[in-house]
């Protein structure tokens, strides 16, 4: 019976299966159309057409070199000097992948947290406040308030509220990563891009980080690249599976993990490769 | 011979070589300090030199050395900083940057006497600056620029790429990222490089013989108007430095205590350079600690 079942499944397997999110209350805030990324002559991303619903968490999964990080980094144009990105990235109806766009302004709307925590060699307070000061917020009380709310949202406030003037480099890995999240949300973005944010953290910090992300989605749209499939399953509403520079499957996370429509996805999520 | 034994012999040889280097350094330092320190006195450090009589000091030369050092640093540091930021933070790897790097490399391996002669022909003669502190400072800039650029570039290299991405991801421009994130983090290491290169500049003689000149006219330390000829601050006066003074006394000194003055000057020079080195280490460490653990 099992064998029989497998055969029928194999015959119905598709090459590609994409279901864009379409839930009421979660309008599409960001989408890409016909996105291609080239490193020099080498094409790293052949096409990525994905839509992201606001205030949801979308996980990008796939084996190493599948193009998921490349895709993520294209979304706030962090690849500008490294790669050539063609196609459209629509953010609230505007194509942000065109020359006339103010990239710096755009990156404040689409923030990013990286794989390795990268706090600046400044005090905890200044890590958060200094980008705001650069943009003209000099009022001490306003800054204090942003620092406090950002740290609270990143669930770091209680641990550091007495040490705001200490160097951020003394924080532990998990705390430093929270600080980076606080720093990113302090400039009031809509969207948070996270590139394997937990891969350098221990399991306890990882699970705390996941709780934080679940809280944060009330305020932000979150797109997270992860190697950890349990993590994707635990926190995301939608999951995109990347392989060899293509999006092979995009659907609700429960569909991807319980009833994948593409053979490669099925192999990947069941741990047969990758 | 088994590998254990081989290893022992190799370690022994390496220890021997390292020991030899340290020994040579200690012997040199010991000799210079032993023969020089007894000559030192407040009078020696402050009095002007005497050409024919006993009992001259190196006050003017010492002042000249520091003044020249400060001027040379004031000229070369901004240029080196700019060049290093351009090369490391902005430039892409292409033939232009390759050419610049090669030029810097060649410039840094130019013998300092060649730099001095070029300075003589160009600044002293062609630009009519004469034997002056300014000519000397320009020559030292040529001598110092490539080394300083290299050391600042190395300092920038020690700051992780992630720091730059962190800045950009917050919506900072590349310039803001460099000036607000990267440079503050690189300050300890840049400062160490600056102080070390200051030591090198301080001890330089060959590049100055033909540019800042070999005479040290008496200075009036009460006159700080840079436009007066006897003012210490006048950048257009000839200014023999300590290192040049040592060279000159040894080659053509006719004062009766030439040997003693030369030993004393060498000791002052060595002590100053050692101070530069230790300060560099101390300041670099302190700053790094302040930035990392506060």
Coordinates of C-alpha atoms in Angstrom, one line a residue:
Chain A
X1 CA 0.0 0.0 0.0
X2 CA 2.9 2.3 0.8
X3 CA 4.6 1.5 -2.4
X4 CA 1.4 2.1 -4.3
X5 CA 0.9 5.4 -2.6
X6 CA 4.4 6.6 -3.5
X7 CA 3.9 5.8 -7.2
X8 CA 0.7 7.7 -7.4
X9 CA 2.3 10.6 -5.6
X10 CA 5.3 10.5 -8.0
X11 CA 3.1 10.8 -11.1
X12 CA 1.3 13.8 -9.8
X13 CA 4.5 15.6 -8.7
X14 CA 5.1 18.9 -10.4
X15 CA 8.2 20.7 -11.5
X16 CA 7.2 23.9 -9.8
X17 CA 4.4 25.0 -7.5
X18 CA 3.7 28.5 -6.5
X19 CA 0.7 29.8 -4.5
X20 CA 1.0 33.5 -3.7
X21 CA -0.4 34.6 -0.4
X22 CA -3.9 36.1 -0.6
X23 CA -5.2 36.5 2.9
X24 CA -7.6 39.1 3.9
X25 CA -6.1 41.5 6.4
X26 CA -2.6 40.8 5.0
X27 CA -2.3 42.9 1.8
X28 CA 0.7 42.4 -0.4
X29 CA 3.4 44.9 0.7
X30 CA 6.3 43.6 -1.3
X31 CA 6.6 41.6 -4.4
X32 CA 9.2 40.7 -7.0
X33 CA 8.6 40.2 -10.7
X34 CA 11.0 38.4 -13.0
X35 CA 14.0 39.0 -10.7
X36 CA 17.3 37.9 -12.0
X37 CA 20.7 38.3 -10.3
X38 CA 24.1 38.0 -11.9
X39 CA 27.5 37.9 -10.3
X40 CA 29.6 39.1 -13.2
X41 CA 28.5 36.8 -16.0
X42 CA 27.3 34.1 -13.7
X43 CA 23.6 34.0 -13.1
X44 CA 22.9 33.2 -9.4
X45 CA 19.1 33.7 -9.4
X46 CA 17.2 32.7 -12.5
X47 CA 13.8 34.0 -11.5
X48 CA 12.1 34.9 -8.3
X49 CA 8.5 35.9 -8.4
X50 CA 7.2 36.1 -4.9
X51 CA 4.7 38.2 -3.1
X52 CA 4.8 38.9 0.6
X53 CA 1.8 39.7 2.8
X54 CA 2.2 42.4 5.4
X55 CA 2.6 41.4 9.0
X56 CA 3.4 37.9 8.2
X57 CA 6.5 35.9 8.5
X58 CA 7.8 34.3 5.3
X59 CA 10.7 31.8 5.4
X60 CA 13.1 31.3 2.6
X61 CA 14.6 27.8 2.7
X62 CA 16.8 25.7 0.5
X63 CA 20.2 24.1 0.3
X64 CA 23.4 26.2 0.4
X65 CA 24.0 28.1 -2.8
X66 CA 20.3 27.9 -3.8
X67 CA 20.0 31.6 -4.2
X68 CA 17.9 32.4 -1.1
X69 CA 20.3 34.8 0.5
X70 CA 21.1 36.4 -2.9
X71 CA 17.3 36.9 -3.3
X72 CA 16.9 38.4 0.2
X73 CA 19.9 40.8 -0.2
X74 CA 18.4 42.0 -3.5
X75 CA 15.3 43.1 -1.8
X76 CA 16.9 46.1 0.0
X77 CA 19.6 46.4 -2.7
X78 CA 22.4 45.3 -0.5
X79 CA 23.8 43.6 -3.7
X80 CA 24.1 46.8 -5.6
X81 CA 27.8 46.9 -5.8
X82 CA 28.3 43.2 -5.9
X83 CA 25.8 41.9 -8.4
X84 CA 23.5 43.0 -11.2
X85 CA 19.9 42.7 -10.4
X86 CA 17.3 42.9 -13.1
X87 CA 13.5 42.8 -12.8
X88 CA 11.0 44.6 -10.6
X89 CA 10.9 44.8 -6.8
X90 CA 7.5 46.4 -6.0
X91 CA 7.3 48.0 -2.5
X92 CA 3.9 49.6 -1.8
X93 CA 3.4 50.0 -5.6
X94 CA 6.8 51.5 -6.3
X95 CA 9.5 49.7 -8.2
X96 CA 12.5 50.1 -5.9
X97 CA 14.9 48.4 -8.3
X98 CA 15.3 51.4 -10.5
X99 CA 18.1 54.0 -10.7
X100 CA 16.0 57.0 -9.5
X101 CA 15.2 55.4 -6.2
X102 CA 16.8 56.9 -3.0
X103 CA 18.4 53.7 -1.8
X104 CA 19.2 55.1 1.6
X105 CA 15.7 56.2 2.3
X106 CA 14.4 52.8 1.0
X107 CA 16.7 50.9 3.3
X108 CA 15.3 52.6 6.2
X109 CA 11.9 51.2 5.2
X110 CA 13.3 47.8 4.5
X111 CA 15.7 46.9 7.3
X112 CA 18.1 44.0 7.5
X113 CA 19.6 41.8 10.2
X114 CA 22.6 39.7 9.3
X115 CA 23.9 36.2 9.9
X116 CA 26.6 37.2 12.3
X117 CA 25.6 39.8 14.9
X118 CA 27.3 43.1 13.9
X119 CA 26.9 45.6 16.7
X120 CA 29.0 48.8 16.1
X121 CA 31.9 49.6 18.3
X122 CA 29.8 52.1 20.2
X123 CA 27.7 52.0 23.4
X124 CA 24.4 50.1 23.4
X125 CA 22.6 53.4 23.4
X126 CA 24.5 54.9 20.5
X127 CA 24.1 51.7 18.4
X128 CA 20.4 52.5 18.3
X129 CA 20.5 56.3 18.5
X130 CA 23.2 57.3 16.1
X131 CA 21.3 56.5 12.8
X132 CA 18.5 58.7 14.1
X133 CA 20.8 61.5 15.1
X134 CA 22.3 61.4 11.6
X135 CA 18.8 62.0 10.3
X136 CA 18.3 65.0 12.5
X137 CA 16.6 63.7 15.7
X138 CA 18.6 65.4 18.3
X139 CA 16.0 65.7 21.1
X140 CA 17.3 63.7 24.0
X141 CA 13.9 62.6 25.2
X142 CA 12.8 61.5 21.8
X143 CA 16.0 59.5 21.4
X144 CA 15.6 58.0 24.9
X145 CA 12.1 56.9 24.0
X146 CA 13.1 55.3 20.7
X147 CA 16.0 53.5 22.3
X148 CA 13.7 52.1 25.0
X149 CA 10.8 51.0 22.8
X150 CA 13.2 49.4 20.3
X151 CA 15.0 47.5 23.0
X152 CA 11.7 46.4 24.5
X153 CA 10.4 45.2 21.2
X154 CA 13.6 43.3 20.7
X155 CA 13.2 41.9 24.2
X156 CA 16.6 43.2 25.3
X157 CA 15.5 46.1 27.5
X158 CA 15.4 44.3 30.8
X159 CA 18.9 42.9 30.4
X160 CA 20.6 46.1 29.4
X161 CA 18.6 49.0 30.8
X162 CA 21.3 49.8 33.4
X163 CA 24.2 49.4 31.0
X164 CA 23.1 51.6 28.1
X165 CA 26.4 53.4 28.0
X166 CA 28.5 50.2 28.0
X167 CA 30.1 49.0 24.8
X168 CA 27.9 46.9 22.6
X169 CA 30.8 44.6 21.9
X170 CA 30.6 43.2 25.4
X171 CA 27.2 41.7 24.7
X172 CA 26.7 37.9 24.2
X173 CA 25.9 36.6 20.8
X174 CA 22.2 36.4 21.4
X175 CA 22.0 39.8 23.0
X176 CA 24.1 41.3 20.2
X177 CA 21.7 39.9 17.7
X178 CA 18.7 41.4 19.6
X179 CA 20.6 44.7 19.6
X180 CA 20.9 44.5 15.9
X181 CA 17.2 43.9 15.6
X182 CA 16.5 46.8 17.9
X183 CA 18.8 48.9 15.8
X184 CA 17.0 48.0 12.7
X185 CA 13.5 48.7 14.0
X186 CA 14.6 52.0 15.6
X187 CA 14.5 53.6 12.2
X188 CA 10.9 52.5 11.8
X189 CA 10.9 50.1 8.9
X190 CA 7.9 48.3 7.4
X191 CA 9.8 45.2 6.5
X192 CA 12.6 43.3 8.3
X193 CA 14.8 41.1 6.3
X194 CA 16.7 38.5 8.3
X195 CA 19.6 36.5 6.8
X196 CA 20.0 33.4 8.9
X197 CA 19.9 35.5 12.1
X198 CA 20.1 32.5 14.5
X199 CA 22.8 30.5 12.8
X200 CA 25.5 31.9 15.1
X201 CA 23.4 31.5 18.2
X202 CA 23.0 28.7 20.8
X203 CA 19.6 26.9 21.1
X204 CA 18.3 29.0 24.0
X205 CA 19.1 32.3 22.3
X206 CA 17.6 30.9 19.1
X207 CA 14.3 30.1 20.7
X208 CA 14.2 33.5 22.4
X209 CA 14.9 35.1 19.1
X210 CA 12.0 33.2 17.5
X211 CA 9.6 34.4 20.2
X212 CA 10.8 37.9 19.6
X213 CA 10.1 37.5 15.8
X214 CA 6.6 36.2 16.5
X215 CA 5.9 39.3 18.6
X216 CA 7.5 41.6 16.0
X217 CA 5.2 40.5 13.2
X218 CA 2.4 42.6 14.7
X219 CA 4.3 45.6 13.6
X220 CA 6.5 44.4 10.8
X221 CA 6.6 42.2 7.8
X222 CA 9.3 39.7 8.2
X223 CA 11.2 37.7 5.6
X224 CA 13.7 35.3 7.0
X225 CA 16.3 33.1 5.4
X226 CA 17.0 30.0 7.4
X227 CA 18.8 26.7 7.2
X228 CA 16.8 25.4 10.1
X229 CA 13.6 23.8 8.8
X230 CA 12.1 23.4 12.3
X231 CA 12.6 27.2 12.7
X232 CA 10.8 27.9 9.4
X233 CA 8.0 25.5 10.5
X234 CA 7.7 27.1 13.9
X235 CA 7.5 30.7 13.0
X236 CA 6.5 31.3 9.4
X237 CA 3.1 31.5 7.7
X238 CA 4.6 31.1 4.2
X239 CA 7.6 29.3 3.0
X240 CA 9.5 29.5 -0.3
X241 CA 11.8 26.7 -1.3
X242 CA 14.8 27.7 -3.3
X243 CA 16.9 25.3 -5.3
X244 CA 19.7 26.0 -7.8
X245 CA 18.7 29.6 -8.2
X246 CA 15.0 29.0 -8.7
X247 CA 11.9 29.2 -6.5
X248 CA 10.6 25.7 -6.8
X249 CA 7.8 25.9 -4.4
X250 CA 6.0 28.6 -2.5
X251 CA 2.9 28.0 -0.4
X252 CA 1.7 28.2 3.2
X253 CA 4.3 26.7 5.6
X254 CA 2.0 23.9 6.6
X255 CA 1.5 22.9 2.9
X256 CA 5.2 23.0 2.3
X257 CA 6.0 20.8 5.3
X258 CA 3.1 18.4 5.2
X259 CA 2.1 18.2 1.6
X260 CA 4.8 19.4 -0.7
X261 CA 3.8 19.3 -4.4
X262 CA 7.4 19.2 -5.9
X263 CA 9.6 16.1 -5.5
X264 CA 12.7 18.1 -4.6
X265 CA 10.9 20.1 -1.9
X266 CA 9.6 16.9 -0.5
X267 CA 13.2 15.4 -0.5
X268 CA 14.5 18.5 1.1
X269 CA 12.0 19.0 3.9
X270 CA 12.2 15.3 4.8
X271 CA 16.0 15.6 5.1
X272 CA 17.0 13.5 2.1
X273 CA 19.4 16.1 0.8
X274 CA 20.7 19.6 1.5
Chain B
X1 CA 66.6 11.1 12.4
X2 CA 63.1 10.9 13.7
X3 CA 60.6 13.7 13.5
X4 CA 60.6 14.4 17.2
X5 CA 64.3 15.1 17.1
X6 CA 63.9 17.1 13.9
X7 CA 61.3 19.2 15.6
X8 CA 63.6 19.9 18.5
X9 CA 66.5 21.0 16.3
X10 CA 64.1 23.3 14.3
X11 CA 62.8 24.9 17.5
X12 CA 66.3 25.3 18.8
X13 CA 67.4 27.0 15.6
X14 CA 64.4 29.3 15.7
X15 CA 65.1 30.3 19.3
X16 CA 68.7 30.9 18.4
X17 CA 67.8 33.2 15.5
X18 CA 65.2 35.1 17.6
X19 CA 67.7 35.3 20.5
X20 CA 70.4 36.7 18.2
X21 CA 68.1 39.4 16.9
X22 CA 67.2 40.5 20.4
X23 CA 70.8 40.3 21.4
X24 CA 71.9 42.6 18.6
X25 CA 69.1 45.1 19.4
X26 CA 70.0 45.1 23.1
X27 CA 73.8 45.5 22.3
X28 CA 73.0 48.5 20.1
X29 CA 70.7 50.1 22.5
X30 CA 73.0 49.4 25.4
X31 CA 76.0 50.9 23.6
X32 CA 74.1 54.0 22.5
X33 CA 72.5 54.6 25.8
X34 CA 75.6 53.8 27.9
X35 CA 77.7 56.3 25.9
X36 CA 75.0 58.9 25.4
X37 CA 73.0 59.1 28.6
X38 CA 75.9 60.5 30.7
X39 CA 76.1 63.4 28.3
X40 CA 72.4 64.3 28.9
X41 CA 71.5 67.3 31.0
X42 CA 68.9 70.1 31.0
X43 CA 71.6 72.3 29.4
X44 CA 72.3 69.8 26.7
X45 CA 68.7 69.4 25.8
X46 CA 67.9 73.1 25.7
X47 CA 71.0 75.1 24.7
X48 CA 71.8 76.0 21.1
X49 CA 74.6 74.2 19.3
X50 CA 78.1 75.7 19.2
X51 CA 80.2 75.4 16.0
X52 CA 83.7 75.7 17.4
X53 CA 83.5 75.6 21.2
X54 CA 82.8 73.1 23.9
X55 CA 79.5 72.8 25.7
X56 CA 77.0 73.2 22.9
X57 CA 73.5 71.7 23.2
X58 CA 70.8 70.3 20.8
X59 CA 67.9 72.5 21.9
X60 CA 67.2 74.0 18.5
X61 CA 67.7 70.6 16.7
X62 CA 65.3 68.9 19.1
X63 CA 62.7 71.6 18.6
X64 CA 63.2 71.4 14.8
X65 CA 62.8 67.7 14.8
X66 CA 59.4 67.9 16.6
X67 CA 58.2 70.9 14.5
X68 CA 59.1 69.2 11.3
X69 CA 57.5 66.0 12.4
X70 CA 54.2 67.8 13.3
X71 CA 54.2 69.7 9.9
X72 CA 55.0 66.6 7.9
X73 CA 52.3 64.7 9.7
X74 CA 49.8 67.5 9.3
X75 CA 50.4 67.4 5.5
X76 CA 50.7 63.7 5.0
X77 CA 48.0 62.4 7.4
X78 CA 44.9 63.9 5.6
X79 CA 46.3 62.8 2.2
X80 CA 47.1 59.3 3.4
X81 CA 43.7 59.0 5.1
X82 CA 41.9 60.1 2.0
X83 CA 43.9 57.8 -0.2
X84 CA 43.4 54.8 2.1
X85 CA 39.7 55.4 2.3
X86 CA 39.4 55.7 -1.4
X87 CA 41.5 52.6 -2.0
X88 CA 39.8 50.4 0.5
X89 CA 36.3 51.7 0.8
X90 CA 35.4 53.0 -2.6
X91 CA 37.7 51.8 -5.4
X92 CA 36.9 48.6 -7.2
X93 CA 39.7 46.4 -8.3
X94 CA 40.6 47.5 -11.7
X95 CA 43.6 48.8 -13.6
X96 CA 43.4 52.3 -12.0
X97 CA 43.7 51.0 -8.5
X98 CA 46.3 48.5 -9.5
X99 CA 48.4 51.3 -10.9
X100 CA 47.9 53.4 -7.7
X101 CA 48.9 50.5 -5.5
X102 CA 52.0 49.8 -7.6
X103 CA 52.9 53.5 -7.4
X104 CA 52.5 53.5 -3.7
X105 CA 54.7 50.4 -3.4
X106 CA 57.4 51.9 -5.6
X107 CA 57.2 55.2 -3.7
X108 CA 57.6 53.3 -0.4
X109 CA 60.7 51.5 -1.6
X110 CA 62.5 54.7 -2.9
X111 CA 65.7 55.2 -0.9
X112 CA 65.2 58.3 1.3
X113 CA 68.3 60.0 -0.1
X114 CA 66.7 59.9 -3.5
X115 CA 63.6 61.5 -2.0
X116 CA 65.8 64.1 -0.5
X117 CA 67.5 64.9 -3.8
X118 CA 64.2 65.1 -5.5
X119 CA 63.0 67.4 -2.7
X120 CA 66.1 69.5 -3.2
X121 CA 65.6 69.9 -7.0
X122 CA 61.8 70.4 -6.8
X123 CA 61.0 72.2 -3.6
X124 CA 64.2 73.9 -2.7
X125 CA 65.3 75.0 -6.2
X126 CA 62.3 74.9 -8.5
X127 CA 59.7 76.1 -6.2
X128 CA 62.2 78.4 -4.5
X129 CA 61.3 77.3 -1.0
X130 CA 65.0 77.3 -0.1
X131 CA 66.5 75.1 2.6
X132 CA 63.5 75.4 4.9
X133 CA 61.2 73.5 7.2
X134 CA 58.6 73.6 4.5
X135 CA 60.8 71.9 2.0
X136 CA 61.8 69.3 4.6
X137 CA 58.1 68.7 5.5
X138 CA 57.2 68.1 1.9
X139 CA 60.1 65.8 1.4
X140 CA 59.1 63.9 4.5
X141 CA 55.6 63.7 3.2
X142 CA 56.8 61.9 0.1
X143 CA 58.8 59.6 2.3
X144 CA 55.9 59.0 4.8
X145 CA 52.9 59.0 2.5
X146 CA 53.1 55.5 1.1
X147 CA 53.9 53.9 4.4
X148 CA 51.1 55.8 6.2
X149 CA 48.6 55.0 3.4
X150 CA 49.4 51.4 3.7
X151 CA 49.1 51.3 7.4
X152 CA 45.7 53.1 7.4
X153 CA 44.5 50.8 4.7
X154 CA 45.5 47.9 6.8
X155 CA 43.6 49.4 9.8
X156 CA 40.5 49.7 7.7
X157 CA 40.9 46.1 6.6
X158 CA 40.7 44.9 10.2
X159 CA 37.1 46.2 10.5
X160 CA 34.7 43.5 9.4
X161 CA 32.7 43.7 6.2
X162 CA 29.6 43.1 8.4
X163 CA 30.1 46.5 10.1
X164 CA 29.9 48.2 6.7
X165 CA 26.8 46.2 5.8
X166 CA 25.3 47.1 9.1
X167 CA 25.7 50.8 8.4
X168 CA 24.3 50.5 4.8
X169 CA 21.4 48.5 6.0
X170 CA 20.4 51.3 8.3
X171 CA 20.1 53.6 5.4
X172 CA 23.4 55.3 5.9
X173 CA 25.3 56.3 2.8
X174 CA 28.7 54.8 2.1
X175 CA 30.4 58.0 3.3
X176 CA 28.3 58.1 6.5
X177 CA 29.2 54.5 7.1
X178 CA 32.9 55.1 6.7
X179 CA 33.0 58.2 8.8
X180 CA 30.6 57.3 11.5
X181 CA 31.0 53.5 11.8
X182 CA 34.3 52.4 10.3
X183 CA 36.7 55.2 11.2
X184 CA 35.7 55.4 14.9
X185 CA 36.2 51.6 15.1
X186 CA 39.6 51.8 13.3
X187 CA 40.9 54.8 15.4
X188 CA 43.1 52.8 17.8
X189 CA 44.8 50.9 15.0
X190 CA 45.2 54.0 12.8
X191 CA 46.7 55.9 15.7
X192 CA 49.2 53.1 16.4
X193 CA 50.2 53.3 12.7
X194 CA 50.5 57.1 12.9
X195 CA 52.7 57.1 16.0
X196 CA 54.9 54.3 14.6
X197 CA 55.4 56.2 11.4
X198 CA 56.1 59.3 13.4
X199 CA 59.1 57.4 14.9
X200 CA 60.4 56.7 11.5
X201 CA 60.0 60.3 10.3
X202 CA 61.6 61.5 13.5
X203 CA 64.8 59.5 12.9
X204 CA 65.0 60.3 9.2
X205 CA 68.2 62.2 8.1
X206 CA 68.9 61.5 4.4
X207 CA 65.7 63.1 3.1
X208 CA 66.3 66.2 5.1
X209 CA 70.0 67.0 4.5
X210 CA 69.2 68.6 1.1
X211 CA 65.8 70.0 2.0
X212 CA 65.5 71.3 5.6
X213 CA 69.2 72.0 5.5
X214 CA 72.2 71.4 7.8
X215 CA 72.2 74.7 9.7
X216 CA 70.3 75.6 12.8
X217 CA 70.2 79.4 13.2
X218 CA 69.7 80.5 16.8
X219 CA 66.0 80.9 17.6
X220 CA 64.3 83.4 19.8
X221 CA 61.9 81.3 21.9
X222 CA 60.1 84.4 23.0
X223 CA 59.0 85.2 19.5
X224 CA 56.1 83.1 18.3
X225 CA 55.2 85.1 15.3
X226 CA 55.7 82.7 12.4
X227 CA 56.7 85.6 10.0
X228 CA 59.8 86.6 12.0
X229 CA 63.0 85.1 10.8
X230 CA 64.2 84.1 14.3
X231 CA 60.8 82.7 15.4
X232 CA 60.8 79.0 16.1
X233 CA 57.5 78.8 14.2
X234 CA 58.8 80.3 10.9
X235 CA 58.5 77.5 8.4
X236 CA 60.8 79.2 5.9
X237 CA 63.9 79.0 8.0
X238 CA 66.5 76.3 7.5
X239 CA 66.2 73.7 10.2
X240 CA 68.7 71.1 11.0
X241 CA 67.1 68.2 12.9
X242 CA 68.6 65.9 15.5
X243 CA 69.2 63.1 13.1
X244 CA 70.9 65.4 10.6
X245 CA 72.9 66.9 13.4
X246 CA 74.3 63.5 14.3
X247 CA 75.2 62.9 10.7
X248 CA 76.8 66.3 10.4
X249 CA 78.9 66.2 13.6
X250 CA 80.2 62.8 12.7
X251 CA 81.2 63.8 9.2
X252 CA 82.5 67.4 9.8
X253 CA 82.1 68.4 13.4
X254 CA 85.0 70.6 14.6
X255 CA 83.9 71.3 18.1
X256 CA 86.2 69.7 20.7
X257 CA 83.4 67.7 22.3
X258 CA 81.9 66.4 19.0
X259 CA 82.1 62.8 20.1
X260 CA 80.2 63.5 23.3
X261 CA 77.5 65.6 21.5
X262 CA 77.0 62.9 18.9
X263 CA 76.6 60.2 21.6
X264 CA 74.2 62.4 23.5
X265 CA 72.1 63.3 20.5
X266 CA 72.0 59.6 19.5
X267 CA 70.7 58.8 23.0
X268 CA 68.0 61.5 22.7
X269 CA 67.0 60.2 19.3
X270 CA 66.8 56.6 20.4
X271 CA 64.9 57.5 23.6
X272 CA 62.4 59.6 21.6
X273 CA 61.8 56.8 19.1
X274 CA 61.4 54.2 21.9
X275 CA 58.9 56.5 23.5
X276 CA 57.0 56.7 20.3
X277 CA 56.9 52.9 20.1
X278 CA 55.7 52.4 23.6
X279 CA 53.2 55.2 23.4
X280 CA 51.8 53.6 20.2
X281 CA 51.3 50.3 22.0
X282 CA 49.9 51.8 25.1
X283 CA 47.5 54.3 23.4
X284 CA 46.4 51.6 20.9
X285 CA 45.6 49.1 23.7
X286 CA 43.9 51.6 25.9
X287 CA 41.7 52.9 23.1
X288 CA 40.8 49.5 22.0
X289 CA 39.9 48.5 25.5
X290 CA 37.8 51.6 26.0
X291 CA 35.9 50.8 22.7
X292 CA 35.4 47.1 23.3
X293 CA 34.7 46.6 27.0
X294 CA 34.2 50.1 28.4

